[in-house]
GROMACS .gro file of C-alpha atoms in nm:
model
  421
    1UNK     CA    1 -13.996  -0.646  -3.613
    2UNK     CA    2 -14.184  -0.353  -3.418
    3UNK     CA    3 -13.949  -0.102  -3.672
    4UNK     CA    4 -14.097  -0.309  -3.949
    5UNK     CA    5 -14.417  -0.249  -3.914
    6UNK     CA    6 -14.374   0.075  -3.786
    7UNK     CA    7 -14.256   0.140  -4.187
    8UNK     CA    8 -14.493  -0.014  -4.301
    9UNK     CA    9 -14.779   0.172  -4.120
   10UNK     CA   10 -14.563   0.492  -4.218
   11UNK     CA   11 -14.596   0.434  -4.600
   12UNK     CA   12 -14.950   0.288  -4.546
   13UNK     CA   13 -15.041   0.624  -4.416
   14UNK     CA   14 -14.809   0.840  -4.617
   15UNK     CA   15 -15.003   0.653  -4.941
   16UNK     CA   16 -15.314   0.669  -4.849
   17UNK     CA   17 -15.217   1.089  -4.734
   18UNK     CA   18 -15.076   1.145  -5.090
   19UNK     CA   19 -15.400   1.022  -5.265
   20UNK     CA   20 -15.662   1.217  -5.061
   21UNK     CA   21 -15.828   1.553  -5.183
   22UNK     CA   22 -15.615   1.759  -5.372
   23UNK     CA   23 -15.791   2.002  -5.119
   24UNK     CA   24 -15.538   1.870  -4.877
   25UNK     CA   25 -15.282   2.073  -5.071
   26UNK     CA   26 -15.519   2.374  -5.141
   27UNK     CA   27 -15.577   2.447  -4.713
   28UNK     CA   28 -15.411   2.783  -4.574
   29UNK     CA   29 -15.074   2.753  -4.471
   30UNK     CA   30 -15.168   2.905  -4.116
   31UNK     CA   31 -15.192   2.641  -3.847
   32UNK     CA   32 -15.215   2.648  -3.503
   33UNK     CA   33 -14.930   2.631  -3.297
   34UNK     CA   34 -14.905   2.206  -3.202
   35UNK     CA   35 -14.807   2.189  -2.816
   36UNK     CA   36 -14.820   1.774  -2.883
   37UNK     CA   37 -14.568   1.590  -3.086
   38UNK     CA   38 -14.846   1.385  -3.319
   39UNK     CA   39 -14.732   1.141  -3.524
   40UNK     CA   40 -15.014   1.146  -3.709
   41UNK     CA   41 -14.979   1.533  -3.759
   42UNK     CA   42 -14.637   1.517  -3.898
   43UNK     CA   43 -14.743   1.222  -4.102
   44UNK     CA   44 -14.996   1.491  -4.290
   45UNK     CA   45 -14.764   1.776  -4.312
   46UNK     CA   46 -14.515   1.526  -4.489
   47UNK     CA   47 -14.791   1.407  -4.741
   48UNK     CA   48 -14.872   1.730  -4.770
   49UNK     CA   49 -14.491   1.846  -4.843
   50UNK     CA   50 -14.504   1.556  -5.115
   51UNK     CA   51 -14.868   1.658  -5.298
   52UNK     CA   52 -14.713   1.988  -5.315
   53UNK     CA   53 -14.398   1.847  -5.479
   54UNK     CA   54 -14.606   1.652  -5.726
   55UNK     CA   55 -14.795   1.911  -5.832
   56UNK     CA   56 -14.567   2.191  -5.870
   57UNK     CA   57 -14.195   2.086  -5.899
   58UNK     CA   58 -14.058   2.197  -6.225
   59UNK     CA   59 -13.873   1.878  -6.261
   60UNK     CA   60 -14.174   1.643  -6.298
   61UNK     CA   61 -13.897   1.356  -6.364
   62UNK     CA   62 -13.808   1.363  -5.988
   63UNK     CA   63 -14.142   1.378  -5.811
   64UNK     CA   64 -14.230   0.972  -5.851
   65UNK     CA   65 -14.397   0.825  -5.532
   66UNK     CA   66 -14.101   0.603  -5.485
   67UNK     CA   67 -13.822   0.869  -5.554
   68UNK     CA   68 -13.960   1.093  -5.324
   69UNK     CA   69 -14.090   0.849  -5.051
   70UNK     CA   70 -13.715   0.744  -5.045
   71UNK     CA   71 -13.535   1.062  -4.965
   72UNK     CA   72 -13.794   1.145  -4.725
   73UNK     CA   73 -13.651   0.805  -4.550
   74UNK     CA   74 -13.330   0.863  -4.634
   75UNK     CA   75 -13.315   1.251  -4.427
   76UNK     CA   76 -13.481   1.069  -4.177
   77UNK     CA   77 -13.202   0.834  -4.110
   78UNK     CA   78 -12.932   1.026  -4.221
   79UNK     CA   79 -12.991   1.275  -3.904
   80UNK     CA   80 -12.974   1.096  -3.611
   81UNK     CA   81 -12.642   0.993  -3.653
   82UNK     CA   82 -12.313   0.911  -3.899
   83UNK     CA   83 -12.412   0.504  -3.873
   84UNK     CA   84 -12.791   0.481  -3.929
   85UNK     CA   85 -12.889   0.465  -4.284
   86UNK     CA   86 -13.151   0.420  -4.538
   87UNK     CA   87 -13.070   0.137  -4.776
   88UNK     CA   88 -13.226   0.124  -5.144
   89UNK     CA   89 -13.303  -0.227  -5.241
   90UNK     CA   90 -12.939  -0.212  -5.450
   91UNK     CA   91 -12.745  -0.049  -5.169
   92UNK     CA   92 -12.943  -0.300  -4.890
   93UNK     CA   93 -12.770  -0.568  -5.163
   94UNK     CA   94 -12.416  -0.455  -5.150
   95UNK     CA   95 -12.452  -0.405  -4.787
   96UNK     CA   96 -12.495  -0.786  -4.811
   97UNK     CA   97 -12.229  -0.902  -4.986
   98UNK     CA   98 -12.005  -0.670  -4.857
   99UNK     CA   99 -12.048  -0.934  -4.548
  100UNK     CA  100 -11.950  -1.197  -4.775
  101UNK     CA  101 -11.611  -1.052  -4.798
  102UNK     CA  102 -11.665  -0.962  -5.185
  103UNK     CA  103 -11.831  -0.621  -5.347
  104UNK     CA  104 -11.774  -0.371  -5.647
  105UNK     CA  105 -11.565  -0.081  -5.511
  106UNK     CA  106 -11.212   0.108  -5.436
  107UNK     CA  107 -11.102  -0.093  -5.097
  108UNK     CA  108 -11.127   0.214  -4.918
  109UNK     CA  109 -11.298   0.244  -4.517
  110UNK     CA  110 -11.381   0.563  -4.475
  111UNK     CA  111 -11.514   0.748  -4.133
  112UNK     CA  112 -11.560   1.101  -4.034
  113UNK     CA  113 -11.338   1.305  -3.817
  114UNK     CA  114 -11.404   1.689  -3.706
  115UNK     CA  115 -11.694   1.709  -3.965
  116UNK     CA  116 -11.426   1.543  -4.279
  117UNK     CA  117 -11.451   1.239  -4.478
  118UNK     CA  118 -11.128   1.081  -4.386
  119UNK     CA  119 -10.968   0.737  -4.494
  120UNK     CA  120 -10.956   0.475  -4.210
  121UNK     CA  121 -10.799   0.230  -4.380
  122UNK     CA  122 -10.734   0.134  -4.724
  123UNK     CA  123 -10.788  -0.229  -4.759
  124UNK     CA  124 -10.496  -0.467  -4.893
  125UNK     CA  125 -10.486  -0.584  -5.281
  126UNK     CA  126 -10.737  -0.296  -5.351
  127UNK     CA  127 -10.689  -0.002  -5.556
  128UNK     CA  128 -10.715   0.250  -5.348
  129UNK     CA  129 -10.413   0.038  -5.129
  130UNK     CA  130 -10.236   0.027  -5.457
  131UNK     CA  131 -10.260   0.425  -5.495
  132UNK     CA  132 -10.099   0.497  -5.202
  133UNK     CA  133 -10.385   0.593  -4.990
  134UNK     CA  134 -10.301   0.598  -4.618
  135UNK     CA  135 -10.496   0.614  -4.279
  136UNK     CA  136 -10.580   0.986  -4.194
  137UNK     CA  137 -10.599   1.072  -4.553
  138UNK     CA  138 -10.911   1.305  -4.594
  139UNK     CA  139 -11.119   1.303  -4.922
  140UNK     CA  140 -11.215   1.606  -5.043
  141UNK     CA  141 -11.407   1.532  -5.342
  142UNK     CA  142 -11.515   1.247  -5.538
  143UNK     CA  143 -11.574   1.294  -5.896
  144UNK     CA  144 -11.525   1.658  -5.822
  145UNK     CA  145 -11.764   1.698  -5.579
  146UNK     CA  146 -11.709   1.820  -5.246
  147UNK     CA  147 -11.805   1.548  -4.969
  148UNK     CA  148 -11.844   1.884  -4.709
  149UNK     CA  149 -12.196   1.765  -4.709
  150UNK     CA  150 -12.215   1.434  -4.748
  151UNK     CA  151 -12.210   1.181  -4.458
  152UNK     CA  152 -12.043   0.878  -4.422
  153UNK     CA  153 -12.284   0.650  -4.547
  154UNK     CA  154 -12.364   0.861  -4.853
  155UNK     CA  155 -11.977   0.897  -4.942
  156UNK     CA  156 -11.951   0.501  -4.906
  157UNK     CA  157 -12.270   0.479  -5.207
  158UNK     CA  158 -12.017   0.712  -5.408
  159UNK     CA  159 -11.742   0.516  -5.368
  160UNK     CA  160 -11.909   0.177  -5.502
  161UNK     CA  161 -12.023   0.079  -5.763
  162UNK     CA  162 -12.003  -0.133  -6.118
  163UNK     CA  163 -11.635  -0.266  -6.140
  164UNK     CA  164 -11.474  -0.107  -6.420
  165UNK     CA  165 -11.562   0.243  -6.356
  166UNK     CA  166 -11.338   0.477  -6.241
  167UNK     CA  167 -11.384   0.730  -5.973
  168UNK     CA  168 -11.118   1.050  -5.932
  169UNK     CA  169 -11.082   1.094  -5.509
  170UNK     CA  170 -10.975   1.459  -5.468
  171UNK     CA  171 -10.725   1.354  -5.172
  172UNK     CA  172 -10.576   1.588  -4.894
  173UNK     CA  173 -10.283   1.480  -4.665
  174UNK     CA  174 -10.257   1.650  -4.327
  175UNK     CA  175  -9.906   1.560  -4.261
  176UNK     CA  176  -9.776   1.720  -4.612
  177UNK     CA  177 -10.107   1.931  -4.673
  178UNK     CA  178 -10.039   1.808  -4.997
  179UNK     CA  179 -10.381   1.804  -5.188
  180UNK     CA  180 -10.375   1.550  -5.520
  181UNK     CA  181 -10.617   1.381  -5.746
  182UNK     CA  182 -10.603   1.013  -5.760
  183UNK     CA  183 -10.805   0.809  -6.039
  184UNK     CA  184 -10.895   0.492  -5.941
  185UNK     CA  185 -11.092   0.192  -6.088
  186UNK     CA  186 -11.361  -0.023  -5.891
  187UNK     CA  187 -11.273  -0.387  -5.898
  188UNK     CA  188 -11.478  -0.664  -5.755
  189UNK     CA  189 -11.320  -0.624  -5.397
  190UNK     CA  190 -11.250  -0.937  -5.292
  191UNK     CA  191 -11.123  -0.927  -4.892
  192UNK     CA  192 -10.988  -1.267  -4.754
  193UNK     CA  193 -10.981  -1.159  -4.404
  194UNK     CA  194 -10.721  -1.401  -4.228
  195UNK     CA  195 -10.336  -1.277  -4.390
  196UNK     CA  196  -9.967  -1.397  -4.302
  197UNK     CA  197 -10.021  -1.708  -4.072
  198UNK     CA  198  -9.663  -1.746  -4.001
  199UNK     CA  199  -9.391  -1.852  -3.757
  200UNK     CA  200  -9.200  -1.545  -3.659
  201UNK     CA  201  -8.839  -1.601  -3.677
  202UNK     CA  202  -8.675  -1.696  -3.349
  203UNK     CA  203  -8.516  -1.411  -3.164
  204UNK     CA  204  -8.169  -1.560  -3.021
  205UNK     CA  205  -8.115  -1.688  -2.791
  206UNK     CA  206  -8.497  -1.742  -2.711
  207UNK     CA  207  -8.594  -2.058  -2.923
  208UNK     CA  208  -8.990  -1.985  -2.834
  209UNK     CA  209  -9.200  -2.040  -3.147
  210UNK     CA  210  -9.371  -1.729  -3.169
  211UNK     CA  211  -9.695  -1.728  -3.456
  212UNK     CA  212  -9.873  -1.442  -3.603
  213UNK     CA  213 -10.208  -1.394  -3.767
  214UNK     CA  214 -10.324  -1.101  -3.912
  215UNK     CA  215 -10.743  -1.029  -3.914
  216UNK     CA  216 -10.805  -0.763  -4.183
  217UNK     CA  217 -11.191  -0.709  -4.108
  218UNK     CA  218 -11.440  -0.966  -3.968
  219UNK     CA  219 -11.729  -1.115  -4.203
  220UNK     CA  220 -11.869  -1.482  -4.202
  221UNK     CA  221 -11.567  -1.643  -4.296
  222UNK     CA  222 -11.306  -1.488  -4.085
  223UNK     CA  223 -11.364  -1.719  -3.769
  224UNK     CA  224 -11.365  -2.084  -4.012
  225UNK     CA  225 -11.048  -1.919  -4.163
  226UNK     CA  226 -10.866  -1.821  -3.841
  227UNK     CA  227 -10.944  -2.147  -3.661
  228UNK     CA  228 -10.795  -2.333  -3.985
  229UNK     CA  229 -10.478  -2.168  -3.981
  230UNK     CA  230 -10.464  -2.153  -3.619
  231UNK     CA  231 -10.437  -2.566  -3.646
  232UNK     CA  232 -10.149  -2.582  -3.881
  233UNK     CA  233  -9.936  -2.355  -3.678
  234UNK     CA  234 -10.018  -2.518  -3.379
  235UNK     CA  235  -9.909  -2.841  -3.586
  236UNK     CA  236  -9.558  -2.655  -3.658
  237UNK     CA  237  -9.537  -2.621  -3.224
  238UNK     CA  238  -9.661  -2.271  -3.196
  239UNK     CA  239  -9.588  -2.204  -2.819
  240UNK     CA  240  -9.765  -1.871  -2.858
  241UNK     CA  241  -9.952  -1.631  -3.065
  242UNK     CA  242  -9.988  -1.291  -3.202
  243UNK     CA  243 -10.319  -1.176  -3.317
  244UNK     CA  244 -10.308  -0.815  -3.513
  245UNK     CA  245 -10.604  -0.655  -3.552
  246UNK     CA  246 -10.426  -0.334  -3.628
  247UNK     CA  247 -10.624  -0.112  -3.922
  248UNK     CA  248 -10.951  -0.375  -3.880
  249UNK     CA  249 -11.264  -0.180  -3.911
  250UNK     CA  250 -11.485  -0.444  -3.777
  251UNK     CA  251 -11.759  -0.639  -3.963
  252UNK     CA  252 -11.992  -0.865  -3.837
  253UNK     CA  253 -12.126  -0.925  -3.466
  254UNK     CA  254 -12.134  -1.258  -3.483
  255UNK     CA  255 -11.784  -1.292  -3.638
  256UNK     CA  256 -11.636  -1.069  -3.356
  257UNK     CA  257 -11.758  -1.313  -3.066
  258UNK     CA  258 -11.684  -1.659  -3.330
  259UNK     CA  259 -11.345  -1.532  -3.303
  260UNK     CA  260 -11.268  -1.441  -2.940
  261UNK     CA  261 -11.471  -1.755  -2.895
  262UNK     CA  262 -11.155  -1.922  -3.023
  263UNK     CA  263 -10.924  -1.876  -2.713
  264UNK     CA  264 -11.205  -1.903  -2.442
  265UNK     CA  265 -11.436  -2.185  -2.282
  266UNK     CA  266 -11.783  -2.227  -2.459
  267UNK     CA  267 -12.087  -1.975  -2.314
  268UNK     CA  268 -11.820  -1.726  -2.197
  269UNK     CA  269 -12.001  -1.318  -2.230
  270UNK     CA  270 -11.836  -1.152  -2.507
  271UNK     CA  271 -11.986  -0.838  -2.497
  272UNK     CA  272 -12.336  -0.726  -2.352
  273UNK     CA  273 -12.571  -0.441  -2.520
  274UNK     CA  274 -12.794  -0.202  -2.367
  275UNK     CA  275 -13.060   0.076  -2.567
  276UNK     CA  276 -13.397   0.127  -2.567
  277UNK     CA  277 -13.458  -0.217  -2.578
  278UNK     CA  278 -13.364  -0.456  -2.316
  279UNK     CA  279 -12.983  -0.542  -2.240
  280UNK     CA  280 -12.879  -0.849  -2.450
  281UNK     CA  281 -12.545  -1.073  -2.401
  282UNK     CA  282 -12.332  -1.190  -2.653
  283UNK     CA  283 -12.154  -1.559  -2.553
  284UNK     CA  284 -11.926  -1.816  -2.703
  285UNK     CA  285 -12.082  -2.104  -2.887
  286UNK     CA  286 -12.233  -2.377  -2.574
  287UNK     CA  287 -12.053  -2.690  -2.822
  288UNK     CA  288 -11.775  -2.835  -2.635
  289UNK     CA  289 -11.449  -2.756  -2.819
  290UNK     CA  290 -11.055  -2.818  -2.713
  291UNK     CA  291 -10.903  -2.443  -2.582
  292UNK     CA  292 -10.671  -2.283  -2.737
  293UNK     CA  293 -10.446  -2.189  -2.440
  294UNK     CA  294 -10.152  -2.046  -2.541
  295UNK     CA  295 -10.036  -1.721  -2.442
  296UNK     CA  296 -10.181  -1.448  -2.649
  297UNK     CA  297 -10.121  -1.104  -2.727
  298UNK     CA  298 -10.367  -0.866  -2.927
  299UNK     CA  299 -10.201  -0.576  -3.120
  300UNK     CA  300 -10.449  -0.255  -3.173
  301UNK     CA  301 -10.427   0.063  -3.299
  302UNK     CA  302 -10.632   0.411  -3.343
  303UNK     CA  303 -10.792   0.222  -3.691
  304UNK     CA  304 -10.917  -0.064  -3.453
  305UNK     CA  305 -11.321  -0.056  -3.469
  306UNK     CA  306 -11.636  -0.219  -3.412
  307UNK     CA  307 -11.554  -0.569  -3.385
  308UNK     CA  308 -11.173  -0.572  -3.331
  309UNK     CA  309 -11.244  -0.362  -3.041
  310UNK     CA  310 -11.483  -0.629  -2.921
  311UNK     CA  311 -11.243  -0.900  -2.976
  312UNK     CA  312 -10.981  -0.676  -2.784
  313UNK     CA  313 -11.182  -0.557  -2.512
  314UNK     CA  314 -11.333  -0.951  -2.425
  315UNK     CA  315 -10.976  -1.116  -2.432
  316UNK     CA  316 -10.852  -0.782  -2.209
  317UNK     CA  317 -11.107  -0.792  -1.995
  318UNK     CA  318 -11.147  -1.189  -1.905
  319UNK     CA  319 -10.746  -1.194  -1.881
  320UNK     CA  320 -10.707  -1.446  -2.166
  321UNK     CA  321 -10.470  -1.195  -2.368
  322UNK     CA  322 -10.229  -0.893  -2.318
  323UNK     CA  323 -10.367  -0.605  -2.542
  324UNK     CA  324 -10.058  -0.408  -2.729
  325UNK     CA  325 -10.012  -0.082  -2.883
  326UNK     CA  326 -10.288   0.146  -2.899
  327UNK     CA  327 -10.653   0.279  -2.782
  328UNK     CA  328 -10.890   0.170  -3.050
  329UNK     CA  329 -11.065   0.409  -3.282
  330UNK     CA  330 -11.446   0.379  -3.040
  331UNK     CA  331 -11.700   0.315  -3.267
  332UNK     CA  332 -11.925   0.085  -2.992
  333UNK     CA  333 -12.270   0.126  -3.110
  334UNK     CA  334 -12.534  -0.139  -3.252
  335UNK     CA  335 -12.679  -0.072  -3.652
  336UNK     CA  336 -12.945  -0.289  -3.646
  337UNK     CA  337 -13.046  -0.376  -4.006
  338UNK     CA  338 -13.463  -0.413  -4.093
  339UNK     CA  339 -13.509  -0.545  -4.463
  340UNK     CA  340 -13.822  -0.344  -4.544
  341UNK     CA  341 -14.158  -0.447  -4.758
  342UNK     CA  342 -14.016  -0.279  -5.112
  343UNK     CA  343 -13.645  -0.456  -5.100
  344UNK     CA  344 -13.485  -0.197  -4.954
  345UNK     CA  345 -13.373  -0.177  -4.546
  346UNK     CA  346 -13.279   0.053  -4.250
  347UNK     CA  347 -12.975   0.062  -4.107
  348UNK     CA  348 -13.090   0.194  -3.746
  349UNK     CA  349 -12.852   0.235  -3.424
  350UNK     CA  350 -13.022   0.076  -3.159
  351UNK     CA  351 -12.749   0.041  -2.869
  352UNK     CA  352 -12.403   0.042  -2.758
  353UNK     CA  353 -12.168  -0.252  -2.719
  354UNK     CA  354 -12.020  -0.261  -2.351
  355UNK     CA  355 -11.711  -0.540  -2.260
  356UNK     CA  356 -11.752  -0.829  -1.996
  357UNK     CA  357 -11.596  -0.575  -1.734
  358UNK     CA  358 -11.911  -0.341  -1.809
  359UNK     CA  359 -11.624  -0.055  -1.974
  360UNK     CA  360 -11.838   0.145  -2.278
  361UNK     CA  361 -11.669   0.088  -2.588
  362UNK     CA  362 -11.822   0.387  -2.822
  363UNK     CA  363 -11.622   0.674  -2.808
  364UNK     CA  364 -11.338   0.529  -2.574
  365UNK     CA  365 -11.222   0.240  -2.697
  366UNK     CA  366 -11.038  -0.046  -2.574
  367UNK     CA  367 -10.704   0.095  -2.348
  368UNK     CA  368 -10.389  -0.122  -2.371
  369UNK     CA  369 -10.212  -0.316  -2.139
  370UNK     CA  370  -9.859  -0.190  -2.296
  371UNK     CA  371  -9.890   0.116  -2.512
  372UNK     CA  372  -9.617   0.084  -2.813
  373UNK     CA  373  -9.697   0.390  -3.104
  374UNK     CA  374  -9.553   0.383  -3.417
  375UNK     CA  375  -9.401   0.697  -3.579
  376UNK     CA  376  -9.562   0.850  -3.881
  377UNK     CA  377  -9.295   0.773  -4.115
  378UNK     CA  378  -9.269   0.390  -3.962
  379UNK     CA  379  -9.643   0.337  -4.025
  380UNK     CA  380  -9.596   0.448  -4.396
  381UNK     CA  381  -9.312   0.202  -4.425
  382UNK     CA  382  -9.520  -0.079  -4.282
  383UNK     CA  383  -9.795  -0.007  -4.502
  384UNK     CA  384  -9.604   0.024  -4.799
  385UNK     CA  385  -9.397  -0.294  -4.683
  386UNK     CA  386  -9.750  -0.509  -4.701
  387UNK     CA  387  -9.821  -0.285  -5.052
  388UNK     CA  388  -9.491  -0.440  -5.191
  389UNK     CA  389  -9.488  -0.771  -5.045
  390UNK     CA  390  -9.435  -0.970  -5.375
  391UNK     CA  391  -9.145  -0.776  -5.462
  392UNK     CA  392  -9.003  -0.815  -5.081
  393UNK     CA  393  -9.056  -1.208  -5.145
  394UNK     CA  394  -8.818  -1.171  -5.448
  395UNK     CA  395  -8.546  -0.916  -5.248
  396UNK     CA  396  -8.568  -1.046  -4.891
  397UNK     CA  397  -8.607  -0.737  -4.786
  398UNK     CA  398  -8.716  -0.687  -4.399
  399UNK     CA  399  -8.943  -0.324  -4.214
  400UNK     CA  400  -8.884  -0.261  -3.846
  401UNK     CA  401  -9.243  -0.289  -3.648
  402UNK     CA  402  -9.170  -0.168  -3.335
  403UNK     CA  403  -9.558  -0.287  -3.215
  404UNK     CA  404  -9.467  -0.611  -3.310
  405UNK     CA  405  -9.118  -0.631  -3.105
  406UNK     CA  406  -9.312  -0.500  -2.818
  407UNK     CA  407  -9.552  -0.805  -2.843
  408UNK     CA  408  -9.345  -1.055  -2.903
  409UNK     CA  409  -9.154  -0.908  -2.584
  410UNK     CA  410  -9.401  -0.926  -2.379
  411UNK     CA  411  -9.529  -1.328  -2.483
  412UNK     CA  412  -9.128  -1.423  -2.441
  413UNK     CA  413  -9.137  -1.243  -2.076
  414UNK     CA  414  -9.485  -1.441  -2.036
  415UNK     CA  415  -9.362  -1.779  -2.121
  416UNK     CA  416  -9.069  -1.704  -1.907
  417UNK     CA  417  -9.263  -1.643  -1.593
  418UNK     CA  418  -9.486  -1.921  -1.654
  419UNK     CA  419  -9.170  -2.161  -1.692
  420UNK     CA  420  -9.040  -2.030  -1.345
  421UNK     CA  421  -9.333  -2.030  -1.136
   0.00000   0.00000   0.00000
C-alpha cells in the first residue's frame, strides 16, 4: 500500500512538473552542488529530463507522456536488482496468468549467471523442451539481438508473446561451445505442475512400495493436484514417497507452504521473512487435516529455486524429510507485486526468505542430507528420456537416475530402521 501511493504521488508530481512553465526547461544548466538527497529535487530534474525530451527529440513518435513516464519506471526498477521489475498493464497480465499455470511463450526459465542469459530449465511439452534446449544453455540472441544488455526480466518480455509467432534463440552450449540458431514457435504454454504419480517398481528382494511425484513449478493448482494424487497412491499402499523437485523454478508463495503443508501438522512455520519491513512468518493452514506420515525424501538439484527451495529447506529443517542430491540454485528473496493506478504493476524485492532453522536461503541454498550428482551426459539422457516419453511407452525402454537410486536407498534403509527399533 505505502509503495502505492508512493507511485502515485510520483506521477502526481512528475504530471503536474511536466506541465509547468516551459521556463522550467529554458533555466541554466548550472546548479549548485545538492549536499541533501531531495526527493523533491530529483523529482524536477526528471520532469525536467522529460520537457526536454518533448520538446526536442527528433523522434516526436516516442516522446508520449505515457511512453516516456514508463521507461523512466522501468530504469528505475530494472537497477536495483535482476528480480524487481516494472510491469506494463500487458506484461502485469501475463505475469498473472503465468500463475495460472497457462501463458503465450517458448517454455523456457531463464536466469542470469556471470552477467549471461542462461537457460534454467526448459519446461516439459514446450517448444523450447522439444528443441533440445538444456539447463546451462546460454542465449545469446533473440531475434538476432544480443541479450549482453538485457536483464532477466526484459529477456523473459522477449521471449513471450502471441502464440503462433516464432522467435530464433541464438543458443551457445558451454560443454560443446557449440553456438546454433534454434527457431521456435510460442504456443499457449500450458504447465500442469504435478507429473508421473507412480509406484516405483519393487527393488528385490525389498517388497516396500516406494511412490514418486514429480512438482514441475508451483502455481495455484499444484498443492489441490499433489494432495489428489497423493490419495490414490496412498490407496495402492504407498509405504513411502519420493517428492522431485529437481529443475522446479519456484512459483507462488503460497503454493510453496500449501505443499510442505501436506506432510506437516496445521500452523507449523514454513519459512519466515525479514526486510525493511517487519519479519513475517509463513505457516501451514490452522484446519485440522489427517498427516501424511510416511517417510519422505526430497530430491533437489542446482535448478531448484524459489519455492522448491522453500519446500526443501522446511521439510529439512523440521526433520519431516531427508533432502537428496544437490544444493539448490539460491534465489531466496521476496518480489512483492503492487498493481498500480494505470493497469500496470511493480515487481519490487522487499526481503529474503529464511527456513524454520533461521539458515538464509538467497544465495546459498538448501544443503543436502546425502549429496548424489549426476554426470553431464546422464542429465542429458534423463532429460531427453522425459522429452521422449511417448515413444519409451511404446519401446519399454528404461534411463539410469542415479539421484533417484540414492533416494529410494535411503527411504528402504529408513523403513528398515523404523521396523527394527
Amino acid at each position: 500500500m505505502l509503495l502505492s501511493q508512493t507511485m502515485r504521488w510520483f506521477l502526481k508530481i512528475l504530471g503536474v512538473a511536466v506541465f509547468a512553465s516551459t521556463a522550467l526547461a529554458q533555466e541554466a544548466s548550472d546548479t549548485p552542488e545538492k549536499t541533501e538527497d531531495s526527493p523533491y529535487e530529483q523529482l524536477q530534474l526528471l520532469a525536467r529530463t522529460m520537457q526536454l525530451i518533448r520538446q526536442d527529440y527528433v523522434d516526436e513518435s516516442k516522446t508520449g507522456y505515457t511512453d516516456l513516464a514508463h521507461n523512466a519506471l522501468r530504469g528505475l526498477l530494472d537497477q536495483l536488482d535482476p528480480h524487481s521489475q516494472f510491469m506494463d498493464a500487458k506484461n502485469f497480465k501475463n505475469m498473472q496468468e503465468d500463475t495460472r499455470s497457462e501463458f503465450g511463450g517458448l517454455g523456457v526459465v531463464v536466469t542470469e549467471r556471470g552477467g549471461v542469459l542462461t537457460v534454467l530449465n526448459p519446461m516439459e511439452d514446450t517448444p523450447g523442451f522439444r528443441a533440445g534446449l538444456l539447463p546451462g544453455d546460454q542465449i545469446l540472441k533473440i531475434n538476432g539481438e544480443s541479450t549482453e544488455q538485457l536483464n532477466v526480466n526484459s529477456a523473459v518480455e522477449k521471449l513471450r508473446g502471441q502464440a503462433g509467432e516464432s522467435v530464433t534463440l541464438t543458443i551457445k552450449r558451454p560443454s560443446t561451445g557449440e553456438i546454433k540458431d534454434h527457431e521456435l514457435v510460442r504456443e499457449i504454454i500450458k504447465v500442469p505442475s504435478v507429473k508421473d504419480a507412480q509406484i516405483l517398481p519393487p527393488r528385490p528382494p525389498s517388497t516396500t512400495r516406494v511412490g514418486y511425484v514429480r512438482i514441475t513449478q508451483l502455481n495455484e493448482p499444484t498443492a489441490t493436484e499433489l494432495s489428489a494424487e497423493l490419495d490414490k497412491l496412498e490407496k495402492l499402499g504407498m509405504d513411502a514417497l519420493v517428492l522431485d523437485l529437481r529443475h522446479n523454478p519456484g512459483g507462488l508463495l503460497g503454493s510453496a507452504v500449501d505443499v510442505a503443508g501436506q506432510f506437516l501438522p496445521p500452523n507449523t512455520l514454513v519459512v519466515f521473512t525479514e526486510g525493511r519491513t517487519p519479519s513475517r512468518e509463513y505457516r501451514t493452514s490452522t484446519k485440522p487435516k489427517p498427516i501424511r506420515k510416511y517417510p519422505l525424501v526430497v530430491l533437489t538439484n542446482y535448478a531448484s529455486a524459489s519455492g522448491s527451495e522453500i519446500v526443501a529447506g522446511a521439510l529439512k529443517d523440521l526433520d519431516r524429510a531427508l533432502v537428496v542430491g544437490e544444493t539448490t540454485f539460491g534465489k531466496g528473496s521476496v518480489q512483492s507485486v503492487i498493481a498500480l493506478p494505470d493497469g500496470s504493476a511493480a515487481r519490487l524485492t522487499t526481503a529474503k526468505y529464511f527456513t524454520p532453522g533461521r539458515k538464509l536461503i538467497h544465495e546459498h541454498g538448501v544443503a543436502p542430507h546425502i549429496r548424489a550428482t549426476l554426470s553431464q551426459k546422464e542429465e542429458v539422457d534423463l532429460l531427453r528420456y522425459r522429452r521422449e516419453r511417448e515413444d519409451r511407452s511404446k519401446s519399454g525402454a528404461v534411463i539410469w537416475d542415479p539421484q533417484l537410486e540414492r533416494a529410494v536407498d535411503a527411504l528402504q534403509g529408513s523403513l528398515l530402521h523404523a521396523k527394527n527399533n
